[in-house]
Structure formats: C-alpha cells, structure tokens
Amino acid sequence: MKLKPRGYVLYFETLYIRFCSEYLPHECAKMSQDIPFSIEPLPEDENDRIKRDFHGYLSGAVRVQPKGYFFQGIYKDYASSYINFEVHPTDVFVATYPKSGTTWTQEMVWLLVHNLDYEGAKVILDERFPFIEADHVLDPKVFQLPEFRGKIPTECLEPGFWLSLAVKLPHPRTIKTHMPFSLLPPTLLDTCKVIYVARDPRDVVVSYYHHHRMWPTHGFDGDFKTFFRYFLKEQVMWSPFWEHLHEAWELQHHHNLLILTYEDMKKDLPAAITRVAKFLGKSLNKEQLVGLTKHLHIDSMKKNPATNAQAEADLGIMDTKEGGFVREGASGGWSKYFDDKMVKQFEEWMVKEGKGLGHEFKWLQ
Ligand code: A3P
C-alpha cells in the first residue's frame, strides 16, 4: 500500500497496521549482547547535566567504547540489532553524521533506485527510506510526557518498530543511518552499496543546534554557545564527528562506497547526481537530469510534504520556528553564529582532528 503524506495520524496508523500484521513486537530488536564494543554510562554529574539541558534524554547518555560514540541510554537496547542487521546485496544505504545533507541525498538515491518514480516519491520519505536507528532516538517515554502524550499512537512506539520497517521494506531497500561503520554490520560494504555524505562541521553544528531545538526527543532549549560547547565535547548524538568521518575515509577505496560532500552537491548538483547514478548503475538522459535537479532544489524540497517533515509539524511534534526541517541549505552560514573565539577554537580543532583526511573536504584547506 502506498501512503500519501496526509499527516502522521494516517501515516502512523497505516504503518502500525502493517507492523502488527507482519511482525511481533521485539521481533526485530534482538536484545542479546553479542557486540564487539562496550557501552558505558557517563559519570553521574555529567549525565545529570545532560539530562537537564536535553529534556528528551530521559534514559541519560552513554558512550560506546573504544571510540566514544555518544548516544541516549536506550541505544543499549538496540546496539546488537544494528550490528547484526541482515544486509542484502541490493540494499543501498545513505550514511552520514547528522545534518550533512542526509534527506537531500536520500531523495536523490530513492529516485535513482526507483527509476524516477515521482508518483511513488509522494510517499513520506521516512517510509520509503527508513531510518534504522530511529527507535533509540524516539524514546517512547518522551511521548508519555504531558505535553506530548497522545500525539503519536503509543502502539507505534513499540520497541523495534522503526527497525522493523527497514527489515521488511520491499527490495531493493533504501536505508538511512547515522551510525559510523564500526557500529554497523561488519559485512555491510562487502554486501551492498553505501553512500556517505560529509559536510563542513561548522555548518553541521549550526544545523544540529536548530535540529535539537526543533524536536522534543532532544528537548534542547539552550543557546548556540551552549550547544557549541556540547558539540566540541563530543556530547551530542553520533559524535565524535571526526572519528565518524575518519572511519568512512579509511574505507574510501572500497568499490561499494561513494563519499560525497554537501559542498560539492551545492556547487554542482547535476554532477553529483551523475556520479551517484553511475555508482548505482543507472543512467539519465539530459531531460531526466534537469528534472531531478529541479526536484532536488532546496525550494522544491522545502515545499514537498514528503521530504519536509510536514506531517510531524502538523502533529505538533516538531517545532517549525527553527526554520523547518529543510531549513536554509547554505554553505558557510555558520559565520553568522560564530564569534571570533569560536572561529579560532573550531579552526584549531579542525586542524588537529582533520589530519589525514583528503582534499575532497575543502573546508579543511
Ligand atoms: P541547514 O539546517 O543548514 O539548512 P540532514 O538531512 O542530514 O538532517 O541535513 C539537513 C540539512 O540539509 C539542513 O541544513 C537542510 O536545510 C539541508 N537540506 C535539505 N534539503 C536540501 C536541499 N535540497 N538543498 C540543500 N540543502 C538541503
């Protein structure tokens, strides 16, 4: 059944009907601990501070060692499911550190994989291109808070609900993840194609700041300086940013990996589409390329209810005053947010942590 983006009530109800008819709750969320890393809580005082500044992190925060990836506490319920996720050769993953142009790339990839099926692309992107780790981002307990209770049918917050959407998606599956390679199935790249997108971390921190203020699941209402400090301390979800990027870069020569940058996509979108199409074994004629470029323009994606999280806004679970989910889409917008001290601090951080990364990442030069 195809869903029209008419709002999350219909959207969730239909997803839930499908979920119930096909899976048992917990079926996809394997709780076993067969994971090659350790998940450690933060020291109590740090955890208390994080819970105070991020009201949505009701389960506190953890770090995944040895690399130190930072997540909400409920990640531990899903870590095993993610790394044991069964990958299929026709799967296509879009993997990013958050706010790097994931949605933009997902829409491009979905249309290429599905031979420019614009009618099919009217279905909400979350359903066409599930986010495998949404279960540990959308803590069901947040939706039990008085201000959010009842906004989403509670049945849809069953453990493993989002993961199961990815598991059961008709093939060829298109799957979104923000996980670094070390927390994904070790067979991923040898099995299927992955497109990794990176963005100037200065624009990432600004975009991520608005994102955290937009979603009750994060519940951050502090100022930019406060968020900036958290970002530099690697105390935001999916950080450390640099480790995430280095992991991808180390795999750059794998034939199943394509690394893109947000900045290159902004500079020459048709060239980026052509590169991705080639990687996916697709070809577009001139007219098709023009049409897809137009569809992927920020003005179109901002208006498109299948890509702009309109349904969440309508339900009151996303705050649009931060500029909307598809926001400015600029490169270099960070300069309006950083004071001189921040510019210097960030530059030093980039020089130190960016060592060994390629010239593709122009913001490092
Ligand atoms: P800004 O907040 O800087 O505007 P993600 O999808 O990874 O969460 O990334 C979101 C960022 O990508 C946001 O950046 C958003 O505006 C931008 N974006 C989304 N669609 C875009 C498009 N078609 N063109 C350019 N940027 C886009």
Coordinates of C-alpha atoms and ligand atoms in Angstrom, one line a residue:
M1 CA 0.0 0.0 0.0
K2 CA 1.3 3.5 -0.8
L3 CA 0.9 6.2 1.7
K4 CA 0.2 9.8 0.8
P5 CA 1.8 12.3 3.1
R6 CA -1.5 13.5 4.5
G7 CA -0.4 13.6 8.1
Y8 CA 1.1 11.4 10.7
V9 CA -2.1 10.1 12.1
L10 CA -2.9 8.3 8.9
Y11 CA 0.8 7.6 8.4
F12 CA 1.3 6.1 11.8
E13 CA -1.9 4.2 11.8
T14 CA -1.2 2.6 8.4
L15 CA 2.4 1.8 9.4
Y16 CA 1.1 0.3 12.6
I17 CA -1.4 -1.9 10.9
R18 CA 1.3 -3.2 8.6
F19 CA 3.6 -3.6 11.6
C20 CA 1.1 -5.7 13.6
S21 CA 0.2 -7.8 10.6
E22 CA 3.7 -8.7 9.8
Y23 CA 5.8 -8.7 12.9
L24 CA 5.7 -9.4 16.6
P25 CA 6.9 -6.7 18.9
H26 CA 10.5 -7.1 19.8
E27 CA 11.0 -9.5 16.8
C28 CA 13.5 -7.2 15.2
A29 CA 15.1 -5.8 18.4
K30 CA 17.4 -8.5 19.4
M31 CA 18.4 -7.8 23.0
S32 CA 21.4 -10.1 23.1
Q33 CA 24.8 -8.6 24.0
D34 CA 26.9 -10.1 21.2
I35 CA 28.6 -6.8 20.4
P36 CA 32.3 -6.1 19.9
F37 CA 32.3 -2.9 22.0
S38 CA 31.3 -1.7 25.4
I39 CA 28.5 0.7 26.3
E40 CA 29.3 2.8 29.3
P41 CA 27.2 5.3 31.2
L42 CA 28.6 8.8 31.6
P43 CA 29.8 9.9 35.1
E44 CA 26.8 10.7 37.2
D45 CA 27.4 14.5 37.3
E46 CA 27.8 14.7 33.5
N47 CA 24.7 12.6 33.0
D48 CA 22.7 14.9 35.3
R49 CA 23.8 18.0 33.4
I50 CA 23.0 16.4 30.0
K51 CA 19.5 15.4 31.3
R52 CA 19.0 18.9 32.5
D53 CA 20.0 20.5 29.2
F54 CA 18.4 17.9 26.9
H55 CA 15.0 17.3 28.4
G56 CA 14.3 14.4 26.0
Y57 CA 17.2 12.3 27.2
L58 CA 15.1 10.5 29.8
S59 CA 17.4 7.5 29.8
G60 CA 20.5 9.6 30.1
A61 CA 23.6 9.2 27.9
V62 CA 26.2 6.5 27.2
R63 CA 29.4 6.3 25.3
V64 CA 30.3 3.3 23.1
Q65 CA 33.9 2.4 23.7
P66 CA 36.6 2.3 22.5
K67 CA 35.7 5.1 20.0
G68 CA 33.5 7.1 22.4
Y69 CA 30.3 7.4 20.3
F70 CA 27.7 9.2 22.3
F71 CA 24.0 8.1 22.4
Q72 CA 20.9 8.3 24.6
G73 CA 20.9 5.4 27.1
I74 CA 18.3 3.4 25.2
Y75 CA 20.8 2.8 22.5
K76 CA 22.0 -0.2 24.5
D77 CA 18.6 -2.0 23.8
Y78 CA 19.4 -1.8 20.0
A79 CA 23.2 -1.9 19.6
S80 CA 23.1 -5.6 18.9
S81 CA 20.2 -5.3 16.4
Y82 CA 22.1 -2.7 14.4
I83 CA 25.4 -4.6 14.2
N84 CA 23.6 -7.8 13.4
F85 CA 21.2 -6.2 10.8
E86 CA 20.9 -8.6 7.9
V87 CA 22.1 -6.8 4.8
H88 CA 21.1 -7.7 1.3
P89 CA 23.1 -7.2 -1.9
T90 CA 20.5 -4.9 -3.4
D91 CA 20.3 -2.6 -0.4
V92 CA 21.5 1.0 -0.7
F93 CA 22.5 2.8 2.5
V94 CA 22.9 6.5 2.9
A95 CA 25.2 7.0 5.9
T96 CA 26.0 10.4 7.4
Y97 CA 26.9 12.2 10.5
P98 CA 23.6 14.1 11.2
K99 CA 22.8 17.4 9.3
S100 CA 25.2 16.6 6.5
G101 CA 22.6 16.5 3.7
T102 CA 21.1 13.1 4.5
T103 CA 17.5 13.9 3.4
W104 CA 18.7 15.6 0.3
T105 CA 20.8 12.5 -0.7
Q106 CA 18.1 10.1 0.3
E107 CA 15.6 11.7 -2.0
M108 CA 18.1 11.6 -4.8
V109 CA 19.1 8.0 -4.2
W110 CA 15.5 6.8 -3.8
L111 CA 14.5 8.4 -7.2
L112 CA 17.5 6.9 -8.9
V113 CA 17.0 3.4 -7.5
H114 CA 13.3 3.6 -8.4
N115 CA 13.9 4.9 -11.9
L116 CA 12.4 8.4 -11.3
D117 CA 9.1 7.2 -9.9
Y118 CA 7.9 10.7 -8.9
E119 CA 4.4 9.4 -8.1
G120 CA 5.9 6.9 -5.6
A121 CA 8.1 9.7 -4.2
K122 CA 4.9 11.3 -2.9
V123 CA 5.0 8.8 0.0
I124 CA 6.7 10.2 3.1
L125 CA 10.4 9.7 2.9
D126 CA 10.6 8.0 6.3
E127 CA 8.6 5.2 4.9
R128 CA 10.4 4.8 1.6
F129 CA 13.8 5.2 3.2
P130 CA 13.6 4.1 6.8
F131 CA 16.0 5.3 9.5
I132 CA 17.2 2.1 11.1
E133 CA 18.1 3.6 14.4
A134 CA 15.0 5.8 14.9
D135 CA 13.9 3.5 17.8
H136 CA 16.7 4.8 20.0
V137 CA 16.1 8.4 19.0
L138 CA 12.4 8.4 19.5
D139 CA 12.3 7.4 23.2
P140 CA 8.7 6.3 23.8
K141 CA 8.9 7.8 27.3
V142 CA 9.1 11.3 25.8
F143 CA 5.7 10.8 24.2
Q144 CA 4.3 10.0 27.7
L145 CA 5.2 13.4 28.9
P146 CA 2.1 15.6 29.4
E147 CA 2.9 17.9 26.5
F148 CA 3.3 15.1 24.0
R149 CA 1.1 12.3 25.3
G150 CA -1.3 11.1 22.6
K151 CA 0.3 12.9 19.8
I152 CA 1.6 9.6 18.3
P153 CA -0.4 6.4 18.7
T154 CA 1.5 4.6 21.5
E155 CA 1.4 1.4 19.6
C156 CA 3.8 3.0 17.1
L157 CA 6.3 3.4 19.9
E158 CA 6.6 -0.4 20.3
P159 CA 10.3 -1.4 20.7
G160 CA 11.8 -2.2 17.3
F161 CA 9.0 -0.6 15.3
W162 CA 11.3 1.6 13.1
L163 CA 13.9 -1.1 12.7
S164 CA 11.3 -3.5 11.5
L165 CA 10.2 -1.0 8.8
A166 CA 13.8 -1.3 7.4
V167 CA 13.8 -5.1 7.8
K168 CA 10.6 -5.6 5.9
L169 CA 10.9 -2.9 3.2
P170 CA 10.4 -4.3 -0.3
H171 CA 13.7 -4.9 -2.2
P172 CA 15.6 -3.0 -3.3
R173 CA 15.7 -1.4 0.1
T174 CA 17.0 2.1 0.7
I175 CA 18.1 2.7 4.3
K176 CA 19.2 5.7 6.2
T177 CA 21.7 5.6 9.0
H178 CA 23.8 8.0 11.1
M179 CA 25.8 5.2 12.5
P180 CA 29.6 5.0 11.9
F181 CA 30.8 1.9 10.1
S182 CA 32.1 0.4 13.3
L183 CA 28.6 0.1 14.8
L184 CA 27.1 -1.3 11.6
P185 CA 27.2 -4.9 10.3
P186 CA 30.9 -5.8 9.5
T187 CA 29.7 -7.3 6.2
L188 CA 27.9 -4.1 5.1
L189 CA 30.3 -2.8 2.5
D190 CA 31.2 -6.2 1.1
T191 CA 27.5 -6.8 0.6
C192 CA 25.8 -3.6 -0.6
K193 CA 26.4 -0.1 -1.7
V194 CA 26.8 2.8 0.7
I195 CA 26.8 6.5 0.0
Y196 CA 28.5 8.5 2.8
V197 CA 28.0 12.3 2.8
A198 CA 30.1 14.7 4.8
R199 CA 29.6 18.4 5.5
D200 CA 31.7 21.3 6.9
P201 CA 31.3 20.7 10.6
R202 CA 30.8 24.4 11.2
D203 CA 27.6 24.3 9.2
V204 CA 26.8 21.0 10.8
V205 CA 27.0 22.4 14.3
V206 CA 24.6 25.3 13.4
S207 CA 22.2 23.0 11.6
Y208 CA 22.3 20.5 14.5
Y209 CA 21.7 23.3 17.0
H210 CA 18.4 24.1 15.2
H211 CA 17.6 20.5 14.9
H212 CA 18.0 19.9 18.7
R213 CA 15.6 22.8 19.4
M214 CA 13.1 21.5 16.8
W215 CA 12.5 18.1 18.2
P216 CA 11.1 17.2 21.7
T217 CA 13.0 14.0 21.6
H218 CA 16.1 16.1 22.1
G219 CA 14.4 18.8 24.1
F220 CA 17.2 21.3 24.0
D221 CA 16.3 24.9 24.6
G222 CA 19.7 26.4 25.3
D223 CA 21.6 28.9 23.3
F224 CA 24.0 28.4 20.5
K225 CA 27.1 28.8 22.7
T226 CA 25.9 26.1 25.0
F227 CA 25.2 23.7 22.1
F228 CA 28.6 24.6 20.6
R229 CA 30.3 23.5 23.8
Y230 CA 28.5 20.2 23.8
F231 CA 29.5 19.6 20.1
L232 CA 33.1 20.3 20.8
K233 CA 33.0 18.0 23.8
E234 CA 31.5 15.3 21.6
Q235 CA 28.5 15.1 23.8
V236 CA 25.8 15.1 21.1
M237 CA 24.4 12.0 19.4
W238 CA 26.6 10.2 16.9
S239 CA 29.7 12.2 17.9
P240 CA 32.7 12.2 17.8
F241 CA 32.3 13.9 14.4
W242 CA 35.9 13.3 13.3
E243 CA 36.0 9.7 14.3
H244 CA 32.8 9.1 12.2
L245 CA 34.4 10.8 9.2
H246 CA 37.8 9.1 9.6
E247 CA 36.1 5.7 9.7
A248 CA 34.5 6.4 6.3
W249 CA 37.6 7.9 4.9
E250 CA 39.7 4.8 5.7
L251 CA 37.3 2.8 3.5
Q252 CA 37.4 5.3 0.6
H253 CA 38.8 2.8 -1.9
H254 CA 36.1 0.2 -1.3
H255 CA 34.2 -0.3 -4.6
N256 CA 30.9 -0.3 -2.7
L257 CA 31.5 3.1 -1.1
L258 CA 30.9 6.5 -2.6
I259 CA 31.9 9.5 -0.5
L260 CA 30.2 12.8 -1.3
T261 CA 30.3 16.2 0.3
Y262 CA 27.4 18.6 0.9
E263 CA 29.5 21.4 -0.6
D264 CA 30.1 19.6 -3.9
M265 CA 26.4 18.8 -4.1
K266 CA 25.6 22.5 -3.6
K267 CA 28.2 23.6 -6.1
D268 CA 27.2 21.3 -8.9
L269 CA 24.1 19.2 -8.2
P270 CA 23.8 17.7 -11.7
A271 CA 27.4 16.5 -11.4
A272 CA 26.7 14.9 -8.0
I273 CA 23.5 13.2 -9.4
T274 CA 25.5 11.9 -12.4
R275 CA 28.2 10.5 -10.0
V276 CA 25.6 8.8 -7.8
A277 CA 23.7 7.4 -10.8
K278 CA 26.9 5.9 -12.2
F279 CA 27.7 4.4 -8.8
L280 CA 24.2 2.8 -8.7
G281 CA 24.5 1.6 -12.3
K282 CA 21.8 4.0 -13.6
S283 CA 21.9 6.4 -16.4
L284 CA 19.9 9.6 -17.0
N285 CA 19.3 11.5 -20.2
K286 CA 19.6 15.3 -20.2
E287 CA 15.9 15.9 -19.7
Q288 CA 15.8 13.5 -16.8
L289 CA 18.8 15.1 -15.2
V290 CA 17.3 18.5 -15.5
G291 CA 14.0 17.2 -13.9
L292 CA 15.8 15.5 -11.0
T293 CA 17.9 18.6 -10.4
K294 CA 14.8 20.7 -10.2
H295 CA 13.0 18.2 -7.9
L296 CA 16.1 18.2 -5.5
H297 CA 16.4 22.0 -5.4
I298 CA 16.0 23.3 -1.8
D299 CA 12.9 25.3 -2.7
S300 CA 11.2 22.2 -4.0
M301 CA 12.2 20.1 -1.1
K302 CA 11.2 22.8 1.4
K303 CA 7.7 22.7 -0.1
N304 CA 7.5 19.0 -0.6
P305 CA 5.4 17.4 2.3
A306 CA 7.1 14.0 1.6
T307 CA 10.6 15.5 2.5
N308 CA 10.0 18.5 4.7
A309 CA 8.6 16.7 7.8
Q310 CA 5.3 18.5 7.4
A311 CA 3.4 15.6 9.0
E312 CA 5.4 15.9 12.2
A313 CA 4.8 19.7 12.2
D314 CA 1.1 19.2 11.8
L315 CA 1.0 16.8 14.7
G316 CA 2.9 19.3 16.9
I317 CA 5.9 17.1 17.5
M318 CA 8.3 19.3 15.5
D319 CA 8.7 23.0 16.2
T320 CA 8.8 24.9 12.9
K321 CA 10.0 28.1 14.3
E322 CA 13.6 26.9 13.9
G323 CA 13.1 27.3 10.2
G324 CA 11.6 24.0 9.2
F325 CA 13.3 20.6 8.7
V326 CA 14.6 21.7 5.3
R327 CA 16.0 25.0 6.6
E328 CA 18.4 27.3 4.9
G329 CA 20.5 24.8 3.0
A330 CA 23.5 27.2 2.8
S331 CA 27.2 26.6 2.9
G332 CA 29.1 28.9 5.1
G333 CA 26.0 30.1 7.1
W334 CA 28.0 29.3 10.3
S335 CA 29.8 32.6 10.1
K336 CA 26.7 34.4 11.3
Y337 CA 26.7 32.3 14.5
F338 CA 30.4 32.1 15.5
D339 CA 32.2 34.8 17.4
D340 CA 36.0 35.3 17.0
K341 CA 36.8 33.0 19.9
M342 CA 34.6 30.2 18.4
V343 CA 36.2 30.6 15.0
K344 CA 39.6 30.2 16.4
Q345 CA 38.7 27.3 18.7
F346 CA 37.0 25.5 15.9
E347 CA 39.8 26.1 13.5
E348 CA 42.3 24.6 15.9
W349 CA 40.0 21.6 16.4
M350 CA 39.7 21.1 12.6
V351 CA 43.4 21.3 12.0
K352 CA 44.1 18.8 14.8
E353 CA 41.3 16.3 14.1
G354 CA 41.2 16.6 10.3
K355 CA 44.8 15.3 9.9
G356 CA 44.9 12.5 7.3
L357 CA 41.6 13.4 5.6
G358 CA 41.6 14.1 1.9
H359 CA 41.3 17.3 -0.2
E360 CA 37.7 16.4 -1.0
F361 CA 36.9 18.1 2.3
K362 CA 37.6 21.6 1.1
W363 CA 36.8 23.2 4.5
L364 CA 40.0 21.6 5.8
Q365 CA 42.2 23.6 3.5
Ligands
A3P1 P1 20.6 23.6 7.3 O1 20.0 23.4 8.6 O2 22.0 24.2 7.3 O3 19.7 24.4 6.4 P2 20.0 16.2 7.2 O4 19.1 15.8 6.2 O5 21.3 15.4 7.2 O6 19.4 16.4 8.5 O7 20.6 17.7 6.8 C1 19.8 18.8 6.9 C2 20.4 19.9 6.2 O8 20.4 19.7 4.8 C3 19.7 21.2 6.6 O9 20.7 22.2 6.6 C4 18.8 21.3 5.4 O10 18.3 22.6 5.1 C5 19.7 20.9 4.3 N1 19.0 20.5 3.0 C6 17.9 19.7 2.9 N2 17.5 19.6 1.7 C7 18.4 20.4 0.9 C8 18.5 20.7 -0.4 N3 17.6 20.2 -1.3 N4 19.5 21.5 -0.8 C9 20.4 22.0 0.1 N5 20.3 21.7 1.4 C10 19.3 20.9 1.8

